[in-house]
Short mmCIF file of C-alpha atoms in Angstrom, two decimals:
data_model
loop_
_atom_site.label_atom_id
_atom_site.label_comp_id
_atom_site.label_asym_id
_atom_site.label_seq_id
_atom_site.Cartn_x
_atom_site.Cartn_y
_atom_site.Cartn_z
CA MET A 1 21.95 -2.33 -7.21
CA GLN A 2 20.39 -0.14 -4.53
CA LYS A 3 17.07 1.34 -5.58
CA ASN A 4 15.81 4.78 -4.64
CA TYR A 5 12.44 4.61 -2.90
CA TYR A 6 10.81 7.66 -1.40
CA PHE A 7 9.42 7.33 2.10
CA PRO A 8 7.86 9.89 4.50
CA GLU A 9 9.71 10.97 7.61
CA GLY A 10 6.94 12.95 9.26
CA GLY A 11 7.76 16.17 11.02
CA HIS A 12 5.58 19.28 10.97
CA PRO A 13 5.60 22.28 8.59
CA PRO A 14 6.41 25.75 9.93
CA GLN A 15 3.71 28.34 10.61
CA THR A 16 5.01 30.33 7.63
CA ASN A 17 3.91 27.68 5.11
CA LEU A 18 0.94 28.22 2.85
CA LEU A 19 -2.12 26.16 3.70
CA THR A 20 -2.72 24.92 0.15
CA ASP A 21 -1.19 21.78 -1.29
CA ARG A 22 -1.96 19.30 -4.09
CA ALA A 23 -4.26 17.08 -2.00
CA ILE A 24 -7.59 16.38 -3.67
CA PHE A 25 -10.46 13.93 -3.21
CA THR A 26 -12.99 13.51 -6.00
CA GLU A 27 -15.74 11.00 -6.77
CA ALA A 28 -13.34 9.16 -9.13
CA TYR A 29 -9.88 9.51 -7.58
CA ALA A 30 -7.85 10.94 -4.72
CA ILE A 31 -4.35 12.42 -4.58
CA ILE A 32 -2.50 12.29 -1.26
CA PRO A 33 0.74 14.23 -1.84
CA LYS A 34 3.87 13.59 0.17
CA GLY A 35 3.60 16.99 1.85
CA VAL A 36 0.57 15.97 3.92
CA MET A 37 2.21 12.88 5.46
CA ARG A 38 3.11 14.60 8.71
CA ASP A 39 3.26 13.55 12.35
CA ILE A 40 -0.27 14.79 13.02
CA VAL A 41 -1.86 12.30 10.58
CA THR A 42 -0.11 9.15 11.80
CA SER A 43 -2.01 6.20 13.27
CA TYR A 44 -1.21 3.32 15.64
CA LEU A 45 -2.22 -0.33 15.79
CA PRO A 46 -2.91 -2.88 18.55
CA PHE A 47 -0.08 -5.30 19.37
CA TRP A 48 2.60 -3.23 17.58
CA THR A 49 5.44 -1.66 19.59
CA ASN A 50 7.51 1.42 18.67
CA THR A 51 5.47 1.70 15.46
CA ARG A 52 3.41 4.31 13.69
CA LEU A 53 1.84 4.38 10.25
CA TRP A 54 0.28 6.53 7.57
CA VAL A 55 -3.01 5.16 6.24
CA LEU A 56 -3.11 5.84 2.50
CA SER A 57 -6.37 4.08 1.69
CA ARG A 58 -9.16 2.12 3.34
CA PRO A 59 -12.38 0.56 2.05
CA LEU A 60 -15.00 3.26 1.54
CA SER A 61 -18.52 2.42 0.45
CA GLY A 62 -19.16 3.87 -2.99
CA PHE A 63 -15.48 4.52 -3.71
CA ALA A 64 -12.68 1.90 -3.58
CA GLU A 65 -13.80 -1.02 -1.46
CA THR A 66 -11.34 -3.91 -1.79
CA PHE A 67 -8.17 -2.94 0.05
CA SER A 68 -6.26 -0.85 2.56
CA GLN A 69 -2.70 0.42 2.26
CA TYR A 70 -0.35 1.68 4.98
CA ILE A 71 3.17 3.05 5.15
CA MET A 72 4.58 1.50 8.30
CA GLU A 73 7.44 3.03 10.31
CA VAL A 74 8.90 0.63 12.85
CA GLY A 75 11.62 1.91 15.17
CA PRO A 76 14.53 -0.07 16.65
CA SER A 77 13.34 -3.09 18.68
CA GLY A 78 9.80 -2.45 17.40
CA GLY A 79 7.44 -4.80 15.65
CA SER A 80 4.70 -7.25 16.47
CA ASN A 81 4.10 -10.90 17.33
CA ARG A 82 0.43 -10.45 16.41
CA PRO A 83 0.46 -8.08 13.45
CA GLU A 84 -2.83 -9.08 11.81
CA THR A 85 -6.12 -9.40 13.70
CA ASP A 86 -8.37 -10.27 10.73
CA PRO A 87 -8.18 -13.97 9.72
CA ARG A 88 -9.56 -13.13 6.25
CA ALA A 89 -6.70 -10.76 5.43
CA GLU A 90 -3.97 -11.49 2.94
CA ALA A 91 -1.05 -9.07 2.74
CA VAL A 92 1.82 -7.74 0.67
CA LEU A 93 4.78 -6.06 2.35
CA PHE A 94 7.22 -3.96 0.31
CA VAL A 95 10.31 -2.47 1.97
CA VAL A 96 11.33 1.08 1.06
CA ASP A 97 13.91 1.79 3.79
CA GLY A 98 15.93 -0.10 6.37
CA GLU A 99 15.49 -3.75 7.26
CA PHE A 100 13.55 -6.11 9.52
CA HIS A 101 13.12 -9.80 10.21
CA LEU A 102 9.89 -11.38 8.97
CA THR A 103 8.89 -14.76 10.40
CA LEU A 104 6.38 -16.84 8.44
CA GLY A 105 5.58 -20.04 10.30
CA ASP A 106 8.95 -21.60 11.12
CA GLU A 107 11.02 -19.57 8.64
CA THR A 108 12.60 -16.17 9.28
CA HIS A 109 13.64 -13.85 6.44
CA LEU A 110 15.76 -10.72 6.48
CA MET A 111 13.78 -8.13 4.55
CA GLN A 112 15.75 -5.22 3.11
CA SER A 113 15.11 -2.33 0.73
CA GLY A 114 13.26 -3.67 -2.32
CA GLY A 115 12.05 -6.73 -0.41
CA TYR A 116 8.61 -8.14 -1.24
CA ALA A 117 6.53 -10.60 0.77
CA PHE A 118 3.11 -12.06 0.03
CA ILE A 119 1.35 -13.45 3.12
CA PRO A 120 -1.72 -15.66 2.55
CA PRO A 121 -4.76 -15.36 4.83
CA GLY A 122 -4.57 -17.35 8.05
CA THR A 123 -0.75 -17.39 8.04
CA GLU A 124 0.99 -17.06 11.39
CA TRP A 125 3.58 -14.31 11.06
CA SER A 126 5.55 -11.79 13.06
CA LEU A 127 7.87 -8.87 12.35
CA ARG A 128 10.77 -7.45 14.32
CA ASN A 129 13.18 -4.58 13.65
CA GLU A 130 16.46 -5.72 15.20
CA SER A 131 18.53 -2.96 13.58
CA GLY A 132 19.50 0.33 15.16
CA ALA A 133 17.51 2.48 12.74
CA PRO A 134 13.85 2.81 11.70
CA THR A 135 12.51 0.67 8.88
CA ARG A 136 9.69 1.68 6.56
CA PHE A 137 7.53 -0.50 4.37
CA HIS A 138 4.18 -0.62 2.60
CA TRP A 139 1.56 -2.98 3.97
CA ILE A 140 -1.30 -3.73 1.58
CA ARG A 141 -4.22 -5.75 2.97
CA LYS A 142 -7.20 -7.37 1.28
CA ALA A 143 -9.92 -9.77 2.42
CA TYR A 144 -9.13 -12.87 0.38
CA GLU A 145 -11.91 -14.10 -1.91
CA LYS A 146 -11.95 -17.89 -1.67
CA VAL A 147 -13.19 -19.92 -4.63
CA ASP A 148 -14.32 -23.53 -4.25
CA GLY A 149 -11.78 -25.73 -6.06
CA VAL A 150 -9.01 -23.10 -6.11
CA PRO A 151 -6.35 -23.64 -3.42
CA LEU A 152 -4.89 -20.87 -1.31
CA PRO A 153 -1.69 -19.31 -2.66
CA GLU A 154 1.59 -20.00 -0.90
CA PRO A 155 3.79 -17.37 0.79
CA ILE A 156 6.28 -15.52 -1.42
CA VAL A 157 9.45 -13.78 -0.21
CA THR A 158 11.73 -12.15 -2.75
CA ASN A 159 13.32 -8.84 -3.77
CA GLU A 160 12.61 -6.78 -6.85
CA ARG A 161 16.32 -6.97 -7.73
CA GLU A 162 15.79 -10.68 -8.42
CA ILE A 163 12.95 -10.15 -10.93
CA PRO A 164 13.63 -8.73 -14.40
CA PRO A 165 10.94 -6.24 -15.49
CA SER A 166 8.66 -7.32 -18.34
CA PRO A 167 8.48 -4.69 -21.11
CA MET A 168 5.05 -3.82 -22.39
CA PRO A 169 4.60 -4.79 -26.07
CA GLU A 170 5.68 -2.27 -28.71
CA THR A 171 7.21 0.16 -26.19
CA ASP A 172 10.95 -0.52 -26.75
CA GLY A 173 11.24 -0.98 -23.00
CA ARG A 174 10.04 2.53 -22.13
CA TRP A 175 7.18 1.00 -20.11
CA ALA A 176 7.81 -2.13 -18.06
CA THR A 177 6.28 -4.01 -15.13
CA THR A 178 7.97 -5.97 -12.37
CA ARG A 179 5.56 -8.81 -11.57
CA PHE A 180 5.95 -10.78 -8.36
CA VAL A 181 3.08 -13.18 -9.24
CA ASP A 182 2.20 -14.97 -12.46
CA PRO A 183 -0.89 -13.13 -13.82
CA SER A 184 -2.44 -16.46 -14.87
CA ASP A 185 -2.26 -17.92 -11.34
CA MET A 186 -5.92 -18.01 -10.31
CA ARG A 187 -5.02 -18.52 -6.66
CA HIS A 188 -4.23 -14.82 -6.42
CA ASP A 189 -7.03 -12.24 -6.27
CA MET A 190 -4.75 -9.20 -6.09
CA HIS A 191 -1.52 -8.13 -7.75
CA VAL A 192 1.06 -5.72 -6.38
CA THR A 193 3.62 -4.79 -9.02
CA ILE A 194 6.18 -2.09 -9.78
CA VAL A 195 5.63 -0.07 -12.94
CA THR A 196 8.61 1.71 -14.51
CA PHE A 197 8.61 4.37 -17.23
CA GLU A 198 11.73 5.69 -18.88
CA PRO A 199 11.73 9.46 -19.55
CA GLY A 200 9.23 10.10 -22.31
CA GLY A 201 7.38 6.83 -21.72
CA VAL A 202 3.61 7.00 -21.79
CA ILE A 203 0.40 5.11 -21.20
CA PRO A 204 -0.86 6.05 -24.66
CA PHE A 205 -4.60 5.66 -24.09
CA MET A 206 -7.16 6.28 -21.37
CA GLU A 207 -7.23 3.00 -19.45
CA THR A 208 -10.78 2.42 -18.19
CA HIS A 209 -11.26 -0.85 -16.36
CA VAL A 210 -12.83 -2.58 -13.39
CA MET A 211 -9.74 -2.81 -11.18
CA GLU A 212 -9.36 -0.48 -8.21
CA HIS A 213 -5.90 1.00 -7.93
CA GLY A 214 -3.48 2.29 -5.34
CA LEU A 215 -0.37 3.89 -6.89
CA TYR A 216 2.48 5.05 -4.66
CA VAL A 217 5.23 6.93 -6.50
CA LEU A 218 8.57 5.41 -5.51
CA GLU A 219 10.78 7.51 -7.74
CA GLY A 220 10.66 10.35 -10.27
CA LYS A 221 7.80 12.51 -11.51
CA ALA A 222 5.15 12.51 -14.21
CA VAL A 223 1.89 14.02 -15.39
CA TYR A 224 -1.09 11.73 -14.83
CA ARG A 225 -4.49 11.98 -16.48
CA LEU A 226 -7.19 10.98 -13.98
CA ASN A 227 -10.80 11.19 -15.15
CA ASN A 228 -11.04 14.74 -16.59
CA ASP A 229 -7.90 16.17 -14.97
CA TRP A 230 -4.17 16.31 -15.64
CA VAL A 231 -2.28 16.20 -12.32
CA GLU A 232 1.44 16.39 -11.59
CA VAL A 233 2.80 13.71 -9.28
CA GLU A 234 6.23 13.01 -7.85
CA ALA A 235 8.04 10.60 -5.56
CA GLY A 236 6.12 10.20 -2.31
CA ASP A 237 2.68 10.98 -3.77
CA TYR A 238 -0.18 8.49 -3.65
CA MET A 239 -2.99 8.07 -6.17
CA TRP A 240 -6.14 6.20 -5.15
CA LEU A 241 -8.42 5.28 -8.07
CA ARG A 242 -12.00 4.08 -8.08
CA ALA A 243 -12.97 1.31 -10.51
CA PHE A 244 -13.39 2.58 -14.08
CA CYS A 245 -11.59 5.88 -13.41
CA PRO A 246 -9.98 6.76 -16.78
CA GLN A 247 -6.21 7.04 -16.52
CA ALA A 248 -3.18 7.78 -18.67
CA CYS A 249 0.37 8.93 -17.98
CA TYR A 250 3.32 10.84 -19.41
CA ALA A 251 6.75 10.48 -17.76
CA GLY A 252 8.63 13.68 -18.39
CA GLY A 253 11.98 12.81 -16.80
CA PRO A 254 14.77 13.58 -16.24
CA GLY A 255 14.96 10.16 -14.54
CA LYS A 256 12.80 7.06 -14.31
CA PHE A 257 9.22 7.28 -13.07
CA ARG A 258 8.34 4.28 -10.89
CA TYR A 259 5.35 3.39 -8.75
CA LEU A 260 4.07 0.56 -6.57
CA LEU A 261 0.70 -0.56 -7.98
CA TYR A 262 -2.18 -2.46 -6.36
CA LYS A 263 -5.10 -3.93 -8.29
CA ASP A 264 -7.78 -6.56 -7.62
CA VAL A 265 -7.88 -9.38 -10.18
CA ASN A 266 -9.07 -12.87 -11.16
CA ARG A 267 -12.50 -12.97 -9.55
CA HIS A 268 -16.13 -12.68 -10.64
CA MET A 269 -17.76 -9.36 -9.90
CA THR A 270 -19.68 -9.49 -6.62
CA LEU A 271 -23.39 -9.27 -7.41
CA GLY A 272 -25.97 -7.32 -5.48
CA ASN A 273 -29.15 -8.69 -3.92
CA PRO A 274 -29.87 -11.91 -5.81
CA GLY A 275 -33.23 -12.38 -7.46
CA ARG A 276 -35.43 -15.33 -6.50
CA LEU A 277 -35.78 -18.32 -8.77
CA ALA A 278 -39.33 -19.42 -9.43
#
């Protein structure tokens, strides 16, 4: 079944528009609403052709430091044979519109709407849009944290249609998570999942935890509690949460509320300047 995923198309608002919008940046969280993802805030990357992107998050000292997230827009015949220039970087790609060919080593995969790919650090890969229309996808990057005795994870290529969501306990299916990676697999130091709420579904307590979050709303609308504030969010909005930012949610309907979620997992907390042993 075809899923509905919101994606930006750029453009520029008319001079008659009001200046104000729902964008906000606080010490605990940021909201980047869909209305600010215009042509003027796009970026470009080395070794990519016919491609532009919106940068949703980047490591910032004192805020969220573990990851970056882009929405990529690759036009016909666009792509890259050298997409990643940082050998430490692992990646997740999630397709929200169109299609492209992803080559990992000697294998090429056709990635279509709903497609998910995990790319381990040091992997040789390339991407090419051979269709006649633009393709759009999320690219989440993180510097992989190696652990002595824990092997690197292997590449994963799948589609969310192939993975049944896992209902949260005692929710009657109103709150469910599509997991692309086994949470107990210690090879992985980040998870990218899809969270789905049925109308009326809630996060019924103020989650307060160490994971940093990036939440891109794929579909629907909801009211989110972030730190001390209730904020309304809808498809196309992005929430960027610092570690320990309290959060809760109420999905008001009329349809499903779904978002793509990043979080860092499965590693010791990095310590500051170590003390000297006598």
